[in-house]
mmCIF file of N, CA and C in Angstrom:
data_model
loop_
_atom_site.group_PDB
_atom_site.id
_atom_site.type_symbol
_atom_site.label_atom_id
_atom_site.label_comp_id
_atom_site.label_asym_id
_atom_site.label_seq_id
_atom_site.Cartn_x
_atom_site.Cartn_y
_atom_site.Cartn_z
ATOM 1 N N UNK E 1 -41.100 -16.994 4.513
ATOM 2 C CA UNK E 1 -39.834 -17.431 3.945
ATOM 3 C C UNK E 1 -39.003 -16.232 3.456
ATOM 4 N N UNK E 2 -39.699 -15.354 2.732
ATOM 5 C CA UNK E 2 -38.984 -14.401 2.069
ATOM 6 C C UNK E 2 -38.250 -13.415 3.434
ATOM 7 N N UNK E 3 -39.270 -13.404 4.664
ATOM 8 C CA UNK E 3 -39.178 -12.191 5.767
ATOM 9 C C UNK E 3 -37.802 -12.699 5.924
ATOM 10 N N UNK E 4 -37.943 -14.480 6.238
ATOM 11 C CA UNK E 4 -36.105 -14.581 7.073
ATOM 12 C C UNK E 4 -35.449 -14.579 5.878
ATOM 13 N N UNK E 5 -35.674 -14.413 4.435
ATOM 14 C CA UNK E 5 -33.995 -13.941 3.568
ATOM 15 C C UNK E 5 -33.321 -12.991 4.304
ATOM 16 N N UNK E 6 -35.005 -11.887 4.265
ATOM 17 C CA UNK E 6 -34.196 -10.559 3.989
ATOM 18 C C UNK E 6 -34.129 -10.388 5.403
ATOM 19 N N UNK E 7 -34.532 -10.624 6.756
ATOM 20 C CA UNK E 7 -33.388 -10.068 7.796
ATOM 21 C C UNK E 7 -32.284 -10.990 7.719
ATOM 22 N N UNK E 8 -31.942 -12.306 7.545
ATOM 23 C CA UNK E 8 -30.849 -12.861 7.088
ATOM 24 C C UNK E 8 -29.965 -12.063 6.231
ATOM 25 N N UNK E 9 -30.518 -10.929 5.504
ATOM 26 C CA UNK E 9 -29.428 -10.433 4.888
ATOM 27 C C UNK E 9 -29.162 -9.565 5.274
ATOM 28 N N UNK E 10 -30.280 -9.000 6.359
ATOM 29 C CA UNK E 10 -30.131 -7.383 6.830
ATOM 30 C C UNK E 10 -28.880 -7.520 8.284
ATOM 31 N N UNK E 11 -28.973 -9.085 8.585
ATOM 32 C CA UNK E 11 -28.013 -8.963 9.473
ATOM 33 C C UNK E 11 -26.386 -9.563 8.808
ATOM 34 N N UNK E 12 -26.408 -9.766 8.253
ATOM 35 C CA UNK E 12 -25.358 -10.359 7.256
ATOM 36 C C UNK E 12 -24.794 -8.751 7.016
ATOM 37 N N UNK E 13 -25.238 -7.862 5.925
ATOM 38 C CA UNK E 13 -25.012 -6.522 5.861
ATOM 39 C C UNK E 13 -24.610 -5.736 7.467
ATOM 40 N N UNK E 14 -25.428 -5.699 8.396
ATOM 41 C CA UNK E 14 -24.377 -5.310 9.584
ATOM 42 C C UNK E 14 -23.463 -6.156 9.928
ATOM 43 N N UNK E 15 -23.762 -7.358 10.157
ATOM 44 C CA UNK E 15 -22.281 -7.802 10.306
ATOM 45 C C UNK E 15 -21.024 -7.241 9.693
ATOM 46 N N UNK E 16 -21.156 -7.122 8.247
ATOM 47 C CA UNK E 16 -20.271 -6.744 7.427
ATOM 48 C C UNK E 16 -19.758 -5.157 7.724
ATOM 49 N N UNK E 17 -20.733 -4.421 8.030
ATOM 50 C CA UNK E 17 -19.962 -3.123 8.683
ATOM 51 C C UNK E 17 -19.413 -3.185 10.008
ATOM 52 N N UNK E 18 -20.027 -3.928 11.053
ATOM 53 C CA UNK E 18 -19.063 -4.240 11.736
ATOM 54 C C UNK E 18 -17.937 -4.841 12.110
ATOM 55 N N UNK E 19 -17.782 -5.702 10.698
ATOM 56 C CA UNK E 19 -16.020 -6.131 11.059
ATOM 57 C C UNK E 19 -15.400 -4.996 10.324
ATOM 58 N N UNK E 20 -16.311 -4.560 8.977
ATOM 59 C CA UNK E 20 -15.446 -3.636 8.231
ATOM 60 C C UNK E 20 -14.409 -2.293 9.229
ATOM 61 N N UNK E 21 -15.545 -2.081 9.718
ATOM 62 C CA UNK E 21 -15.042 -0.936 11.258
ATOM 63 C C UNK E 21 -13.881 -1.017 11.812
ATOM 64 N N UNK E 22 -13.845 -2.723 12.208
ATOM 65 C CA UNK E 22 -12.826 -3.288 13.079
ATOM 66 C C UNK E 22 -11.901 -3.673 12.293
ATOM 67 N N UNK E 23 -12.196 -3.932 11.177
ATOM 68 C CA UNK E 23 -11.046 -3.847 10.281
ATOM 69 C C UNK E 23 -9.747 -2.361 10.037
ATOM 70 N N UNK E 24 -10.923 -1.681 9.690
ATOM 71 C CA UNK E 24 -10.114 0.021 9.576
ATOM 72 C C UNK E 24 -9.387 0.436 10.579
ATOM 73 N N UNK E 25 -9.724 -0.017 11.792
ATOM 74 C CA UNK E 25 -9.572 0.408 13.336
ATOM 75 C C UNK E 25 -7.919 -0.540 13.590
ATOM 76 N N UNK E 26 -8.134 -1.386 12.943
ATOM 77 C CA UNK E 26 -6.681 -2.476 12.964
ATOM 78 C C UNK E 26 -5.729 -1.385 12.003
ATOM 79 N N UNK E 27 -6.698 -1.598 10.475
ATOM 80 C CA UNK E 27 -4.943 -0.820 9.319
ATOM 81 C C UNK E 27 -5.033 0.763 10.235
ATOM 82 N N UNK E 28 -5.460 1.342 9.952
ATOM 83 C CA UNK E 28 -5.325 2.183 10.611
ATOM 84 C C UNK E 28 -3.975 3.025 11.649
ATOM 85 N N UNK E 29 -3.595 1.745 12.430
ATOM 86 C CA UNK E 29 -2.683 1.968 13.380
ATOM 87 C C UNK E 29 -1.280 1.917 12.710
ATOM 88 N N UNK E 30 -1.746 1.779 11.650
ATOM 89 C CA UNK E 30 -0.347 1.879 10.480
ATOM 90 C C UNK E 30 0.637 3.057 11.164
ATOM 91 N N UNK E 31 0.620 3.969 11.629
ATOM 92 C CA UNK E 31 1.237 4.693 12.400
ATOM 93 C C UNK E 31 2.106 4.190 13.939
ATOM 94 N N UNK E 32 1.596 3.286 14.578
ATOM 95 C CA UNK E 32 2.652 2.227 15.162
ATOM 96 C C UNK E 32 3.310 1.161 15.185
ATOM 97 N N UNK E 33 3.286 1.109 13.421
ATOM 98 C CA UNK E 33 3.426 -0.485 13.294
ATOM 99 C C UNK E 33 5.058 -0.784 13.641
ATOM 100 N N UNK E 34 5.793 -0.454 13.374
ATOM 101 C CA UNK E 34 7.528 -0.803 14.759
ATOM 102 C C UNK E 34 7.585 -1.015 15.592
ATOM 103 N N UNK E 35 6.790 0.134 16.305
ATOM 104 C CA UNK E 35 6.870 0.197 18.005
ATOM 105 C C UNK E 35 6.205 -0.953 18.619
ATOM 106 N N UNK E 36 5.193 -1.385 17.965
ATOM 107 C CA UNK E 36 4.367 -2.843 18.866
ATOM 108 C C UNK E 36 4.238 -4.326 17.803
ATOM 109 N N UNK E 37 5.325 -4.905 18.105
ATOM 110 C CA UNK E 37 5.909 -6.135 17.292
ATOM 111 C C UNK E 37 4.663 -6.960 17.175
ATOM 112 N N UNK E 38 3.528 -6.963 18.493
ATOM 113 C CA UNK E 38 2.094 -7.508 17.941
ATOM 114 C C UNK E 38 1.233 -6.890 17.006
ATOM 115 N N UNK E 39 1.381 -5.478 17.209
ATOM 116 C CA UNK E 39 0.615 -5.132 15.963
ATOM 117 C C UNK E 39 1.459 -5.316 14.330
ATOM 118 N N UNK E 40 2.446 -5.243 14.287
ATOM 119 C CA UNK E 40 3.301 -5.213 13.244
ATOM 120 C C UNK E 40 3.159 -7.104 12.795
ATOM 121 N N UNK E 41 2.524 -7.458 13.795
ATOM 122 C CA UNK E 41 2.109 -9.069 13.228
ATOM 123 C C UNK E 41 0.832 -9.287 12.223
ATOM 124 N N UNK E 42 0.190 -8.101 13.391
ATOM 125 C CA UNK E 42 -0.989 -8.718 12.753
ATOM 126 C C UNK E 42 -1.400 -8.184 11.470
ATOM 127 N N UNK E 43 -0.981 -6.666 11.093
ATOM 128 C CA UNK E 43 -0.999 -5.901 10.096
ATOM 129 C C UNK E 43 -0.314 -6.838 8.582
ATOM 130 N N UNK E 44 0.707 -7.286 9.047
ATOM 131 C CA UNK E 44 1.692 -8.248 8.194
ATOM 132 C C UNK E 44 0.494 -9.473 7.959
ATOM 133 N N UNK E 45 0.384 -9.977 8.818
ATOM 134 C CA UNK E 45 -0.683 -11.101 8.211
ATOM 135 C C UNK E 45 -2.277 -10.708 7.551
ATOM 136 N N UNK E 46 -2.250 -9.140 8.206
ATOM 137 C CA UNK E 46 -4.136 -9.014 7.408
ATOM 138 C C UNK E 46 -3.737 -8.640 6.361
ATOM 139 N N UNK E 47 -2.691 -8.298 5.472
ATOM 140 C CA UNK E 47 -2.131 -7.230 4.054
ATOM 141 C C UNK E 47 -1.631 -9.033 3.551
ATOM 142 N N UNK E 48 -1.090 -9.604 3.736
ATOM 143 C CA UNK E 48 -1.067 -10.684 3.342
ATOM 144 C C UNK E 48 -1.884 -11.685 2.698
ATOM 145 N N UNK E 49 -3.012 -12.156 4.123
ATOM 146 C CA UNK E 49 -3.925 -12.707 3.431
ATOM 147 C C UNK E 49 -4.780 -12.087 2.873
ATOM 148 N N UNK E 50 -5.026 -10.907 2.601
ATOM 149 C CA UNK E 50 -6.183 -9.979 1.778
ATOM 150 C C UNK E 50 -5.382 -9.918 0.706
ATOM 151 N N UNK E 51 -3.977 -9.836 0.778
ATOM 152 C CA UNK E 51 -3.211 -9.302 -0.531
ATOM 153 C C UNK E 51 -3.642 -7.790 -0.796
ATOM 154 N N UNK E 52 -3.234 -7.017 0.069
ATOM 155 C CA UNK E 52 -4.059 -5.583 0.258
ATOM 156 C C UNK E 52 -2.505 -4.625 0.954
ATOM 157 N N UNK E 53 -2.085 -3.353 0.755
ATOM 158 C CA UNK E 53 -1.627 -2.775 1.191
ATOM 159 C C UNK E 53 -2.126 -1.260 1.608
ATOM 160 N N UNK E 54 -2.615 -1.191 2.789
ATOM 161 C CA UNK E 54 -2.985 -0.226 3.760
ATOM 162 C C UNK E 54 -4.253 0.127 3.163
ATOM 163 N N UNK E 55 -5.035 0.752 3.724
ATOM 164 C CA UNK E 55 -6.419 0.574 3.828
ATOM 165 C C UNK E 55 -6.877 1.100 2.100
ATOM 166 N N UNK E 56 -6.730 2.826 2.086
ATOM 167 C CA UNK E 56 -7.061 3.252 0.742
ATOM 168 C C UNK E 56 -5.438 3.303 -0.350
ATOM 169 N N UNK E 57 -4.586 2.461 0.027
ATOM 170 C CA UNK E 57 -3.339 2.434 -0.761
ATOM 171 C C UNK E 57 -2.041 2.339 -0.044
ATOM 172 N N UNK E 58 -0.817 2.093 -0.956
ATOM 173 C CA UNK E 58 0.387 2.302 -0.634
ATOM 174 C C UNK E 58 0.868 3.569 0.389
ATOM 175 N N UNK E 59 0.127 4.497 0.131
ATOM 176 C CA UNK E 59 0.018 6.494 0.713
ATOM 177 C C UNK E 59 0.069 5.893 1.988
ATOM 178 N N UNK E 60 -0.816 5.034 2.668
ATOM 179 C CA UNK E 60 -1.562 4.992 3.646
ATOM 180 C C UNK E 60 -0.410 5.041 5.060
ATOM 181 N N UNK E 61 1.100 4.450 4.337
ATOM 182 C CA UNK E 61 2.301 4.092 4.787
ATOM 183 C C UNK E 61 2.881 5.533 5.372
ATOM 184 N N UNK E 62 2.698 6.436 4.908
ATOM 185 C CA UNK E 62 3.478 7.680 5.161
ATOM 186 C C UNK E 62 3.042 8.436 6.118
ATOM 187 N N UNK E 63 1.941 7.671 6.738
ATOM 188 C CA UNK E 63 1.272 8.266 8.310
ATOM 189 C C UNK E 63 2.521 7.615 9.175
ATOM 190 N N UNK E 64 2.858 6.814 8.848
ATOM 191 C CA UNK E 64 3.803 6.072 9.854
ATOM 192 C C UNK E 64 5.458 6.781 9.720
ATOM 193 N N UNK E 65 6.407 6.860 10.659
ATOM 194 C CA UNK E 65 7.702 7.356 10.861
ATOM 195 C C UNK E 65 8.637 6.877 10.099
ATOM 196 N N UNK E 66 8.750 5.572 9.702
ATOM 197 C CA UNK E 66 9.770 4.799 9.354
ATOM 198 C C UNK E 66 9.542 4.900 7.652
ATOM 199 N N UNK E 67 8.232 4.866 7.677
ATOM 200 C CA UNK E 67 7.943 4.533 6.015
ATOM 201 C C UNK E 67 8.056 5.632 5.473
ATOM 202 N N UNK E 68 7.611 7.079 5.893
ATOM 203 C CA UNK E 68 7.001 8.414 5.513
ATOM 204 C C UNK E 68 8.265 8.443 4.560
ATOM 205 N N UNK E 69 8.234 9.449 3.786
ATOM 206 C CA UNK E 69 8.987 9.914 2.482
ATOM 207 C C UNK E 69 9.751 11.167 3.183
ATOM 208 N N UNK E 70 9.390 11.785 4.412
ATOM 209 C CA UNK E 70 9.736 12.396 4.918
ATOM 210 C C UNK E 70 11.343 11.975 5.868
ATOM 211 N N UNK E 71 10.584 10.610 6.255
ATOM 212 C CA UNK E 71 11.986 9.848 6.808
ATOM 213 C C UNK E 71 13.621 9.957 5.970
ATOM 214 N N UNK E 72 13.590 10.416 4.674
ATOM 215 C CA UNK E 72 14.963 10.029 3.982
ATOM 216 C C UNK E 72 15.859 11.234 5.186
ATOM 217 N N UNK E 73 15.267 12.460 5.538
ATOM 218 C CA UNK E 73 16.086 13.669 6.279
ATOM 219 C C UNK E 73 16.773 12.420 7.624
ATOM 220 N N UNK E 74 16.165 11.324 7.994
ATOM 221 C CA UNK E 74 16.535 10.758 9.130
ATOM 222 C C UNK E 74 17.337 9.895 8.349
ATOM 223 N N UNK E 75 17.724 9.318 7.471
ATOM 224 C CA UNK E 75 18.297 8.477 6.641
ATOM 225 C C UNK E 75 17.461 6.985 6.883
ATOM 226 N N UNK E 76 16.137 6.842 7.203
ATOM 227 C CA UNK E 76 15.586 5.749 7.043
ATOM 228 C C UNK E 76 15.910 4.967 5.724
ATOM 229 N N UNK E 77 16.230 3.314 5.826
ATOM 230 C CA UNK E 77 16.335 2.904 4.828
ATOM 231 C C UNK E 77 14.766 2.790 4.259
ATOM 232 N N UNK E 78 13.816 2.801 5.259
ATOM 233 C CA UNK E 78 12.651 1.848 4.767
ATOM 234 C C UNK E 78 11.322 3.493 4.256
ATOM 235 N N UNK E 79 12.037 4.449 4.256
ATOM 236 C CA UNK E 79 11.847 5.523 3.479
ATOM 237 C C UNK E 79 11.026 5.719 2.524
ATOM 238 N N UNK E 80 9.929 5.795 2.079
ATOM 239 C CA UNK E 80 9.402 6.118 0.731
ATOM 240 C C UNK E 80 8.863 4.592 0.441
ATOM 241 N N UNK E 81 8.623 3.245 1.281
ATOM 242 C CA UNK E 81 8.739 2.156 1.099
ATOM 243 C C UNK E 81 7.161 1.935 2.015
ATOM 244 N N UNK E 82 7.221 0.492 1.955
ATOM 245 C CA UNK E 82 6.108 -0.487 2.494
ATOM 246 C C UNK E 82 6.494 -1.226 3.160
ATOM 247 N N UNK E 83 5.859 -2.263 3.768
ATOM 248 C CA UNK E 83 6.357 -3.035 4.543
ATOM 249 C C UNK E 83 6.236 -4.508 3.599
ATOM 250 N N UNK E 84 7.563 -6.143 4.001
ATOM 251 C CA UNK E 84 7.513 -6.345 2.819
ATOM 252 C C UNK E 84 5.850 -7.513 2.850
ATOM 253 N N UNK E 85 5.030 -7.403 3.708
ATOM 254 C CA UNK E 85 3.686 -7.831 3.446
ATOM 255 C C UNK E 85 3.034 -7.036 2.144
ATOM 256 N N UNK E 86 3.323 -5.643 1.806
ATOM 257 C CA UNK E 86 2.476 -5.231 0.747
ATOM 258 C C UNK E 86 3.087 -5.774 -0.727
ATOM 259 N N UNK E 87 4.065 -6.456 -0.564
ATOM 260 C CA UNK E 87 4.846 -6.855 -1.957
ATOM 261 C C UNK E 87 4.115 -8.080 -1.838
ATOM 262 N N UNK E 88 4.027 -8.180 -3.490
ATOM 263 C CA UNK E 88 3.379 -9.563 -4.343
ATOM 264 C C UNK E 88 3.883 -10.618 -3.869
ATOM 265 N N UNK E 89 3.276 -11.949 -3.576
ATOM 266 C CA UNK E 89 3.497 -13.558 -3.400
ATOM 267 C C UNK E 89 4.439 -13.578 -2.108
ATOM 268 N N UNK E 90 4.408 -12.335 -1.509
ATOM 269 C CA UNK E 90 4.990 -12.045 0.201
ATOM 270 C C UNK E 90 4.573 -13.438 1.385
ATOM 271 N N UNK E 91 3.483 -14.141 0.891
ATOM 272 C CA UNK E 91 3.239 -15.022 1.833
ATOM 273 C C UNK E 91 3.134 -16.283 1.441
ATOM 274 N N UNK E 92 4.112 -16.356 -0.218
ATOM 275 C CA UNK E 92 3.962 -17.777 -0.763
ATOM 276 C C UNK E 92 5.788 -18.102 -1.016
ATOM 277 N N UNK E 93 6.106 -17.134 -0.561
ATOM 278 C CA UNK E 93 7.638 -17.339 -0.680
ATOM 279 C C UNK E 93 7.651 -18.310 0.852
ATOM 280 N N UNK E 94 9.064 -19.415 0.359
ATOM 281 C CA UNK E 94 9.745 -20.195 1.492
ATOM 282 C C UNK E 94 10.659 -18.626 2.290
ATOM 283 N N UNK E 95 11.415 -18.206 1.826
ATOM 284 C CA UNK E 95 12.528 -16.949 2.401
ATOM 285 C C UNK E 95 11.714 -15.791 2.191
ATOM 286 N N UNK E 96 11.131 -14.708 3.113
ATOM 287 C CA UNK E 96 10.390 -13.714 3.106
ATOM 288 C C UNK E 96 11.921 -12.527 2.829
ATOM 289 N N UNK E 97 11.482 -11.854 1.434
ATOM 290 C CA UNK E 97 12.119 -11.231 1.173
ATOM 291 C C UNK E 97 11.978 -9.457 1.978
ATOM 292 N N UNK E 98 12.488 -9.515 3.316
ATOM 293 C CA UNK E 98 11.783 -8.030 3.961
ATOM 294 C C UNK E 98 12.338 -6.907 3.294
ATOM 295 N N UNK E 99 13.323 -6.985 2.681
ATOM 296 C CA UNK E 99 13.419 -5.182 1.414
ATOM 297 C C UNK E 99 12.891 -5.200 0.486
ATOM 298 N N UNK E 100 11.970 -5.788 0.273
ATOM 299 C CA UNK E 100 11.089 -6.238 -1.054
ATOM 300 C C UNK E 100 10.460 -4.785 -1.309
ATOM 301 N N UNK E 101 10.058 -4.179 -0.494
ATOM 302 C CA UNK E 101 9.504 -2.722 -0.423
ATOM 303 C C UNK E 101 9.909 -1.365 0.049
ATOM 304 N N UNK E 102 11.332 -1.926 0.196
ATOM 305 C CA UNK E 102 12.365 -0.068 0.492
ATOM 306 C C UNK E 102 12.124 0.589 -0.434
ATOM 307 N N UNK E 103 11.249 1.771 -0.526
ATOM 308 C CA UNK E 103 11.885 2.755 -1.376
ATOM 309 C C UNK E 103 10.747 2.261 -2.692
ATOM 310 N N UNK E 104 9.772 1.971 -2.669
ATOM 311 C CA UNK E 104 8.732 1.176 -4.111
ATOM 312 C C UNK E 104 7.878 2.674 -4.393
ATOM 313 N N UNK E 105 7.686 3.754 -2.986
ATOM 314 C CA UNK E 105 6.767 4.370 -3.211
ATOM 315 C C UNK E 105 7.960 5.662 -4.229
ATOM 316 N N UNK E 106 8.908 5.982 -3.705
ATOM 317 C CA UNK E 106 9.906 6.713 -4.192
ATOM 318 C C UNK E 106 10.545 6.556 -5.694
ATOM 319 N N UNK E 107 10.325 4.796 -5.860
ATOM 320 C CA UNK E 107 10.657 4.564 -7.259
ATOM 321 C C UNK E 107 9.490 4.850 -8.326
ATOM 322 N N UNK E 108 8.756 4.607 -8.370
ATOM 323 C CA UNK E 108 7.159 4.550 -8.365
ATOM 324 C C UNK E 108 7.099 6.079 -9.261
ATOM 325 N N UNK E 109 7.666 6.776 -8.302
ATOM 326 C CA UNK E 109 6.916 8.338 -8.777
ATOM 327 C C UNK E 109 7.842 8.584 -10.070
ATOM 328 N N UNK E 110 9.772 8.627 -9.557
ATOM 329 C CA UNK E 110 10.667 8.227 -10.625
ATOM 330 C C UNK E 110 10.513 7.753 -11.778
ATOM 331 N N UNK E 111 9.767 6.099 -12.404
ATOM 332 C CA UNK E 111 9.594 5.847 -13.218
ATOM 333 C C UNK E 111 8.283 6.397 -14.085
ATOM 334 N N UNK E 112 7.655 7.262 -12.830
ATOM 335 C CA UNK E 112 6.302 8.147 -13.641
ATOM 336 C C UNK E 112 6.745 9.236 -14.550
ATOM 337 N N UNK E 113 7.653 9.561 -13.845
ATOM 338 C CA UNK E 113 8.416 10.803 -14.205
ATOM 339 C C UNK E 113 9.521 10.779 -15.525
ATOM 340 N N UNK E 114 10.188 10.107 -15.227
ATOM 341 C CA UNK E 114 10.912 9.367 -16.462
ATOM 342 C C UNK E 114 10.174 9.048 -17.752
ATOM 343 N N UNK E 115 8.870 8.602 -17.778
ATOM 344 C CA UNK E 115 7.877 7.980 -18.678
ATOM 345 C C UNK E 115 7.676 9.671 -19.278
ATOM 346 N N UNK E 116 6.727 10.346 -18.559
ATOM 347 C CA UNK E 116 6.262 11.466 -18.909
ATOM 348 C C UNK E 116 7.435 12.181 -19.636
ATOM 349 N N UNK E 117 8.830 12.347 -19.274
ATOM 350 C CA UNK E 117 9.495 13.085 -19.682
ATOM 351 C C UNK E 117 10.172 13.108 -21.225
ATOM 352 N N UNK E 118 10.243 11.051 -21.176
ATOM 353 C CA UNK E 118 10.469 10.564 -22.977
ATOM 354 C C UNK E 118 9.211 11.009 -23.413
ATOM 355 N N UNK E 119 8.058 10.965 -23.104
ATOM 356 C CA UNK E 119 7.197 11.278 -24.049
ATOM 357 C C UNK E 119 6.877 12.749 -24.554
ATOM 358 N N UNK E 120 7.481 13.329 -23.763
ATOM 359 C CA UNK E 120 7.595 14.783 -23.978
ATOM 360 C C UNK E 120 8.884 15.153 -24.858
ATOM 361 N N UNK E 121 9.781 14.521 -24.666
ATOM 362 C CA UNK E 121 11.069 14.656 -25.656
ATOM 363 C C UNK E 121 10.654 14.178 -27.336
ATOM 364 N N UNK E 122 9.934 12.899 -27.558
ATOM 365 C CA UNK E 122 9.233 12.008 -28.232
ATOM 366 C C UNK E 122 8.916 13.163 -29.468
ATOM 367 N N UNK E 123 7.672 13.888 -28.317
ATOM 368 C CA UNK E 123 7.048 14.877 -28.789
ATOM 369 C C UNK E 123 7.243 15.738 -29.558
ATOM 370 N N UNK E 124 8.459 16.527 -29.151
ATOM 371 C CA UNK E 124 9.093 18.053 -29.422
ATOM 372 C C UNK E 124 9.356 17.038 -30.151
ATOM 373 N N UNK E 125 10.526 16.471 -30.439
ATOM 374 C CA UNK E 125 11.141 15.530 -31.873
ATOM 375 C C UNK E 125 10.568 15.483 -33.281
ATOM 376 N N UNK E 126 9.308 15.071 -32.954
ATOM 377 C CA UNK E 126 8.577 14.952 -34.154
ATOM 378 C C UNK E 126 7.717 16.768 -34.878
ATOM 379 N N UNK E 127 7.891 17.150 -33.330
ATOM 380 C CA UNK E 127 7.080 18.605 -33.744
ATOM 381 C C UNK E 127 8.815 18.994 -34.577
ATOM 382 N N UNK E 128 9.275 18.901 -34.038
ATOM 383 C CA UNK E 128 10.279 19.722 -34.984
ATOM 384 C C UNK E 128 11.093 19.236 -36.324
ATOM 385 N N UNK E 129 10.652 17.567 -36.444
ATOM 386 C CA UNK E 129 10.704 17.303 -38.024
ATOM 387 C C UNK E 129 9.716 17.356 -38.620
ATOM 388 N N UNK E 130 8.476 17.976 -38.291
ATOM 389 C CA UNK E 130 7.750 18.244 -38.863
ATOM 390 C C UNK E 130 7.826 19.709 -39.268
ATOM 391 N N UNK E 131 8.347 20.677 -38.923
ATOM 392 C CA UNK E 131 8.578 21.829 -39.608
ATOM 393 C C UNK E 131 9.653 22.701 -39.941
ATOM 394 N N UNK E 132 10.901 21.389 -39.630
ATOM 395 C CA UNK E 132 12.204 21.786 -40.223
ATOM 396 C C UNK E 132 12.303 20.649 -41.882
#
């Protein structure tokens, strides 16, 4: 009884690396996702129903032409952005909002930056009513 758990699980566990594989092998192609309107389907529906954007993150986008941060020199709108499958409740909306993600990775860094910078102003402020 115990023997068939555990190859029951030992094949359960490969299974699982082998879709995982075929999984990576799909996001992955994040680099043609425009050019082939089937892959740009299916990518849209696996980030959807996983609720997942690109394999190890948002970054994962800037392998691709359209998204890269590099794109603003081309005047891409979709620049520094995602596609709008990586935006929240993307597949529970009636009207799919597709600019939902122009420009999220570009704002992103902005409001990091902004944050860090009051707190650094914050800072000096108090250092200097403290010894004026």
């Amino acid at each position: 009884m115990f023997f068939l758990i555990g190859f029951a699980l030992l094949l359960i566990g490969v299974w699982a690396q082998i879709e995982k594989n075929n999984i990576y092998s799909h996001l992955n192609k994040v680099v043609g996702y425009r050019d082939d309107p089937d892959l740009q389907v299916l990518i849209d529906t696996m980030q959807e129903s996983w609720h997942c954007c690109g394999i190890n993150g948002a970054d994962d986008w800037d392998r691709n032409t359209y998204f890269s941060i590099a794109a603003r020199e081309v005047a891409s709108p979709e620049a520094g952005g995602v596609p709008f499958s990586c935006c929240l409740n993307s597949s529970q909306m009636a009207f799919k909002n597709f600019y939902c993600g122009h420009g999220v990775r570009l704002k992103i860094l902005g409001i990091c930056f902004a944050q860090n910078l009051k707190s650094d102003i914050f800072a000096q402020r108090a250092k200097w009513y403290y010894t004026h």
